[in-house]
């Protein structure tokens, strides 16, 4: 992608992210219609849909030849990442949005022919914007991030783990995962994949493992993390496929290799 075009695209996307976030923040206490999707814990609200529609309208009007991969039905039906694709989650962490009114984010990644060019993760209620442009680094507001800590020992690491490795369909033996939890310094769960990616990029946590995430959960985070020297793979170290759901492991390369070899492969079913 031409650098000047990337800059123009970045500025438009940033403007829309901040506008959408301000609208959400200003209307956070308004009544919501809340529905469920795949299960009772998979929530969607009128705000999710309105925010995605806002982005869809802006993108299609300004860049009619671009495509949208998104969660709430206003995107395109894609079978490839050819061309320029905006990967959007209008509210990542809807359960937090509904119950806590904080700890949720707008996640927006822009890809060209499958390569990440621009990423935004906006912590709406804290008014903190994480951003990245290919080859130009990642930022928290105006502060440059990185690089990731390549030398953190496993015993000193803080990992984000959600509860899904305990479910019936878990991919890794729970006893092996329990050993990993006992060995690391600590574990956390924030309830927003986008923010969890941002925290790895920022260096306030060392790795993030999740058993099943959709493209819009990770599209921006992959770009952000790559710009600080981190990597995103499936939990067994394979490439992530952005048109389907994946298990996810986001961290520094050295820490990732150590955990995959000592725990993931050992506990793989």
GROMACS .gro file of C-alpha atoms in nm:
model
  269
    1UNK     CA    1   0.000   0.000   0.000
    2UNK     CA    2   0.128   0.344  -0.094
    3UNK     CA    3   0.240   0.536   0.216
    4UNK     CA    4   0.039   0.849   0.135
    5UNK     CA    5  -0.276   0.644   0.077
    6UNK     CA    6  -0.216   0.456   0.402
    7UNK     CA    7  -0.189   0.788   0.584
    8UNK     CA    8  -0.517   0.912   0.435
    9UNK     CA    9  -0.687   0.583   0.520
   10UNK     CA   10  -0.547   0.600   0.874
   11UNK     CA   11  -0.680   0.952   0.927
   12UNK     CA   12  -1.029   0.868   0.805
   13UNK     CA   13  -1.045   0.551   1.015
   14UNK     CA   14  -0.916   0.730   1.324
   15UNK     CA   15  -1.178   1.003   1.286
   16UNK     CA   16  -1.459   0.749   1.257
   17UNK     CA   17  -1.334   0.540   1.550
   18UNK     CA   18  -1.320   0.845   1.777
   19UNK     CA   19  -1.661   0.971   1.660
   20UNK     CA   20  -1.822   0.631   1.719
   21UNK     CA   21  -1.656   0.602   2.059
   22UNK     CA   22  -1.775   0.946   2.166
   23UNK     CA   23  -2.131   0.856   2.068
   24UNK     CA   24  -2.116   0.534   2.270
   25UNK     CA   25  -1.966   0.713   2.570
   26UNK     CA   26  -2.226   0.990   2.560
   27UNK     CA   27  -2.511   0.740   2.542
   28UNK     CA   28  -2.375   0.475   2.778
   29UNK     CA   29  -2.666   0.511   3.022
   30UNK     CA   30  -2.945   0.511   2.765
   31UNK     CA   31  -3.185   0.212   2.760
   32UNK     CA   32  -3.068  -0.079   2.542
   33UNK     CA   33  -3.236  -0.363   2.359
   34UNK     CA   34  -3.028  -0.670   2.440
   35UNK     CA   35  -3.054  -0.995   2.243
   36UNK     CA   36  -2.858  -1.320   2.238
   37UNK     CA   37  -2.698  -1.492   1.940
   38UNK     CA   38  -2.530  -1.833   1.955
   39UNK     CA   39  -2.588  -1.884   2.331
   40UNK     CA   40  -2.724  -1.693   2.634
   41UNK     CA   41  -2.380  -1.539   2.699
   42UNK     CA   42  -2.331  -1.422   2.340
   43UNK     CA   43  -2.491  -1.079   2.364
   44UNK     CA   44  -2.570  -0.817   2.104
   45UNK     CA   45  -2.726  -0.476   2.166
   46UNK     CA   46  -2.876  -0.200   1.959
   47UNK     CA   47  -2.553  -0.009   2.015
   48UNK     CA   48  -2.346  -0.288   1.854
   49UNK     CA   49  -2.567  -0.278   1.546
   50UNK     CA   50  -2.590   0.101   1.524
   51UNK     CA   51  -2.212   0.137   1.557
   52UNK     CA   52  -2.140  -0.121   1.289
   53UNK     CA   53  -2.394   0.041   1.057
   54UNK     CA   54  -2.225   0.377   1.114
   55UNK     CA   55  -1.888   0.236   1.004
   56UNK     CA   56  -2.040   0.049   0.710
   57UNK     CA   57  -2.204   0.365   0.581
   58UNK     CA   58  -1.885   0.571   0.616
   59UNK     CA   59  -1.663   0.307   0.455
   60UNK     CA   60  -1.893   0.229   0.162
   61UNK     CA   61  -1.951   0.598   0.085
   62UNK     CA   62  -1.583   0.695   0.103
   63UNK     CA   63  -1.425   0.374  -0.030
   64UNK     CA   64  -1.689   0.195  -0.239
   65UNK     CA   65  -1.440  -0.065  -0.366
   66UNK     CA   66  -1.336  -0.175  -0.018
   67UNK     CA   67  -1.483  -0.472   0.169
   68UNK     CA   68  -1.600  -0.515   0.529
   69UNK     CA   69  -1.568  -0.824   0.748
   70UNK     CA   70  -1.775  -0.764   1.059
   71UNK     CA   71  -1.983  -0.924   1.331
   72UNK     CA   72  -2.335  -0.781   1.321
   73UNK     CA   73  -2.447  -0.827   0.961
   74UNK     CA   74  -2.352  -0.502   0.785
   75UNK     CA   75  -2.041  -0.645   0.618
   76UNK     CA   76  -1.971  -0.844   0.303
   77UNK     CA   77  -1.982  -1.220   0.248
   78UNK     CA   78  -1.614  -1.284   0.181
   79UNK     CA   79  -1.432  -1.594   0.062
   80UNK     CA   80  -1.090  -1.424   0.042
   81UNK     CA   81  -0.898  -1.124   0.173
   82UNK     CA   82  -0.819  -0.994  -0.174
   83UNK     CA   83  -0.836  -0.617  -0.205
   84UNK     CA   84  -0.873  -0.386   0.093
   85UNK     CA   85  -1.076  -0.536   0.379
   86UNK     CA   86  -1.186  -0.356   0.696
   87UNK     CA   87  -1.219  -0.608   0.982
   88UNK     CA   88  -1.449  -0.459   1.243
   89UNK     CA   89  -1.591  -0.535   1.584
   90UNK     CA   90  -1.808  -0.237   1.681
   91UNK     CA   91  -1.809  -0.334   2.049
   92UNK     CA   92  -1.562  -0.600   2.153
   93UNK     CA   93  -1.661  -0.705   2.502
   94UNK     CA   94  -2.037  -0.663   2.477
   95UNK     CA   95  -2.094  -0.840   2.808
   96UNK     CA   96  -1.869  -0.584   2.977
   97UNK     CA   97  -2.052  -0.306   2.794
   98UNK     CA   98  -2.387  -0.432   2.922
   99UNK     CA   99  -2.293  -0.523   3.279
  100UNK     CA  100  -1.998  -0.298   3.367
  101UNK     CA  101  -2.021  -0.007   3.122
  102UNK     CA  102  -1.643  -0.025   3.080
  103UNK     CA  103  -1.365  -0.260   2.962
  104UNK     CA  104  -1.490  -0.281   2.602
  105UNK     CA  105  -1.339  -0.153   2.280
  106UNK     CA  106  -1.391  -0.070   1.916
  107UNK     CA  107  -1.160  -0.295   1.714
  108UNK     CA  108  -1.075  -0.207   1.354
  109UNK     CA  109  -0.806  -0.363   1.135
  110UNK     CA  110  -0.749  -0.272   0.771
  111UNK     CA  111  -0.586  -0.533   0.546
  112UNK     CA  112  -0.470  -0.530   0.186
  113UNK     CA  113  -0.451  -0.870   0.018
  114UNK     CA  114  -0.430  -1.034   0.359
  115UNK     CA  115  -0.154  -0.810   0.495
  116UNK     CA  116  -0.228  -0.590   0.796
  117UNK     CA  117  -0.181  -0.222   0.718
  118UNK     CA  118  -0.365  -0.028   0.991
  119UNK     CA  119  -0.501  -0.123   1.332
  120UNK     CA  120  -0.708   0.060   1.593
  121UNK     CA  121  -0.822  -0.058   1.935
  122UNK     CA  122  -1.017   0.210   2.120
  123UNK     CA  123  -1.087   0.173   2.491
  124UNK     CA  124  -1.402   0.382   2.473
  125UNK     CA  125  -1.471   0.467   2.836
  126UNK     CA  126  -1.106   0.540   2.918
  127UNK     CA  127  -1.064   0.738   2.595
  128UNK     CA  128  -0.742   0.550   2.515
  129UNK     CA  129  -0.660   0.481   2.152
  130UNK     CA  130  -0.412   0.212   2.051
  131UNK     CA  131  -0.306   0.244   1.690
  132UNK     CA  132  -0.058   0.100   1.442
  133UNK     CA  133   0.053   0.147   1.084
  134UNK     CA  134   0.254  -0.116   0.900
  135UNK     CA  135   0.624  -0.050   0.945
  136UNK     CA  136   0.570   0.261   1.157
  137UNK     CA  137   0.521   0.115   1.504
  138UNK     CA  138   0.235   0.100   1.750
  139UNK     CA  139   0.111   0.372   1.983
  140UNK     CA  140  -0.100   0.422   2.294
  141UNK     CA  141  -0.246   0.766   2.226
  142UNK     CA  142   0.074   0.952   2.128
  143UNK     CA  143   0.322   0.730   2.314
  144UNK     CA  144   0.513   0.475   2.107
  145UNK     CA  145   0.498   0.118   2.235
  146UNK     CA  146   0.741  -0.170   2.238
  147UNK     CA  147   0.932  -0.367   2.176
  148UNK     CA  148   0.789  -0.669   2.357
  149UNK     CA  149   1.006  -0.820   2.630
  150UNK     CA  150   1.183  -1.111   2.462
  151UNK     CA  151   1.357  -1.228   2.779
  152UNK     CA  152   1.074  -1.263   3.029
  153UNK     CA  153   1.100  -1.592   3.219
  154UNK     CA  154   0.790  -1.807   3.237
  155UNK     CA  155   0.793  -1.777   3.616
  156UNK     CA  156   0.780  -1.397   3.581
  157UNK     CA  157   0.511  -1.388   3.312
  158UNK     CA  158   0.153  -1.267   3.347
  159UNK     CA  159  -0.084  -1.440   3.105
  160UNK     CA  160  -0.441  -1.369   3.005
  161UNK     CA  161  -0.646  -1.689   3.002
  162UNK     CA  162  -1.022  -1.710   2.968
  163UNK     CA  163  -1.228  -1.995   3.110
  164UNK     CA  164  -1.292  -2.178   2.782
  165UNK     CA  165  -1.000  -2.416   2.830
  166UNK     CA  166  -1.211  -2.570   3.108
  167UNK     CA  167  -1.510  -2.651   2.884
  168UNK     CA  168  -1.604  -2.982   2.726
  169UNK     CA  169  -1.464  -2.877   2.389
  170UNK     CA  170  -1.128  -2.763   2.524
  171UNK     CA  171  -0.831  -2.820   2.293
  172UNK     CA  172  -0.570  -2.872   2.565
  173UNK     CA  173  -0.586  -3.102   2.866
  174UNK     CA  174  -0.703  -2.906   3.168
  175UNK     CA  175  -0.440  -3.058   3.398
  176UNK     CA  176  -0.160  -2.937   3.171
  177UNK     CA  177  -0.315  -2.591   3.169
  178UNK     CA  178  -0.341  -2.600   3.546
  179UNK     CA  179   0.034  -2.671   3.563
  180UNK     CA  180   0.095  -2.368   3.341
  181UNK     CA  181  -0.122  -2.149   3.564
  182UNK     CA  182   0.070  -2.264   3.871
  183UNK     CA  183   0.405  -2.189   3.712
  184UNK     CA  184   0.350  -1.836   3.581
  185UNK     CA  185   0.349  -1.530   3.806
  186UNK     CA  186  -0.021  -1.463   3.752
  187UNK     CA  187  -0.320  -1.480   3.521
  188UNK     CA  188  -0.585  -1.226   3.425
  189UNK     CA  189  -0.910  -1.208   3.228
  190UNK     CA  190  -1.045  -0.876   3.099
  191UNK     CA  191  -1.336  -0.990   2.882
  192UNK     CA  192  -1.234  -0.809   2.563
  193UNK     CA  193  -1.000  -0.983   2.320
  194UNK     CA  194  -0.910  -0.651   2.158
  195UNK     CA  195  -0.803  -0.495   2.488
  196UNK     CA  196  -0.615  -0.810   2.582
  197UNK     CA  197  -0.417  -0.785   2.258
  198UNK     CA  198  -0.353  -0.416   2.330
  199UNK     CA  199  -0.221  -0.498   2.677
  200UNK     CA  200   0.023  -0.753   2.532
  201UNK     CA  201   0.144  -0.490   2.284
  202UNK     CA  202   0.175  -0.237   2.566
  203UNK     CA  203   0.380  -0.483   2.771
  204UNK     CA  204   0.160  -0.484   3.080
  205UNK     CA  205   0.085  -0.852   3.023
  206UNK     CA  206   0.312  -1.106   2.855
  207UNK     CA  207   0.078  -1.332   2.662
  208UNK     CA  208  -0.281  -1.407   2.571
  209UNK     CA  209  -0.432  -1.750   2.506
  210UNK     CA  210  -0.787  -1.810   2.389
  211UNK     CA  211  -0.950  -2.124   2.254
  212UNK     CA  212  -1.180  -1.969   1.993
  213UNK     CA  213  -1.192  -1.618   1.848
  214UNK     CA  214  -1.351  -1.471   1.536
  215UNK     CA  215  -1.163  -1.255   1.282
  216UNK     CA  216  -1.315  -0.930   1.412
  217UNK     CA  217  -1.190  -1.010   1.763
  218UNK     CA  218  -0.828  -1.020   1.648
  219UNK     CA  219  -0.797  -0.824   1.322
  220UNK     CA  220  -0.664  -0.505   1.480
  221UNK     CA  221  -0.470  -0.676   1.758
  222UNK     CA  222  -0.256  -0.881   1.519
  223UNK     CA  223  -0.139  -0.563   1.346
  224UNK     CA  224  -0.071  -0.383   1.674
  225UNK     CA  225   0.127  -0.672   1.820
  226UNK     CA  226   0.334  -0.728   1.507
  227UNK     CA  227   0.451  -0.367   1.517
  228UNK     CA  228   0.611  -0.421   1.860
  229UNK     CA  229   0.781  -0.748   1.763
  230UNK     CA  230   0.516  -0.984   1.898
  231UNK     CA  231   0.347  -1.261   1.709
  232UNK     CA  232   0.001  -1.415   1.685
  233UNK     CA  233  -0.051  -1.784   1.609
  234UNK     CA  234  -0.296  -2.057   1.693
  235UNK     CA  235  -0.228  -2.216   2.030
  236UNK     CA  236  -0.016  -2.486   1.866
  237UNK     CA  237   0.195  -2.235   1.676
  238UNK     CA  238   0.029  -2.243   1.334
  239UNK     CA  239  -0.074  -1.948   1.118
  240UNK     CA  240  -0.401  -1.772   1.195
  241UNK     CA  241  -0.668  -1.787   0.923
  242UNK     CA  242  -0.855  -1.456   0.921
  243UNK     CA  243  -1.167  -1.585   0.746
  244UNK     CA  244  -1.251  -1.837   1.020
  245UNK     CA  245  -1.245  -1.882   1.394
  246UNK     CA  246  -0.913  -1.974   1.551
  247UNK     CA  247  -0.753  -2.062   1.878
  248UNK     CA  248  -0.517  -1.774   1.955
  249UNK     CA  249  -0.180  -1.732   2.122
  250UNK     CA  250  -0.041  -1.377   2.124
  251UNK     CA  251   0.296  -1.303   2.288
  252UNK     CA  252   0.666  -1.255   2.224
  253UNK     CA  253   0.819  -1.521   1.996
  254UNK     CA  254   1.049  -1.668   2.263
  255UNK     CA  255   0.779  -1.700   2.529
  256UNK     CA  256   0.539  -1.843   2.274
  257UNK     CA  257   0.782  -2.111   2.164
  258UNK     CA  258   0.851  -2.210   2.524
  259UNK     CA  259   0.483  -2.244   2.621
  260UNK     CA  260   0.392  -2.429   2.300
  261UNK     CA  261   0.673  -2.681   2.345
  262UNK     CA  262   0.641  -2.736   2.719
  263UNK     CA  263   0.264  -2.716   2.764
  264UNK     CA  264   0.046  -2.691   2.453
  265UNK     CA  265   0.195  -2.982   2.259
  266UNK     CA  266   0.215  -3.187   2.578
  267UNK     CA  267  -0.151  -3.130   2.654
  268UNK     CA  268  -0.289  -3.143   2.300
  269UNK     CA  269  -0.582  -3.383   2.259
   0.00000   0.00000   0.00000
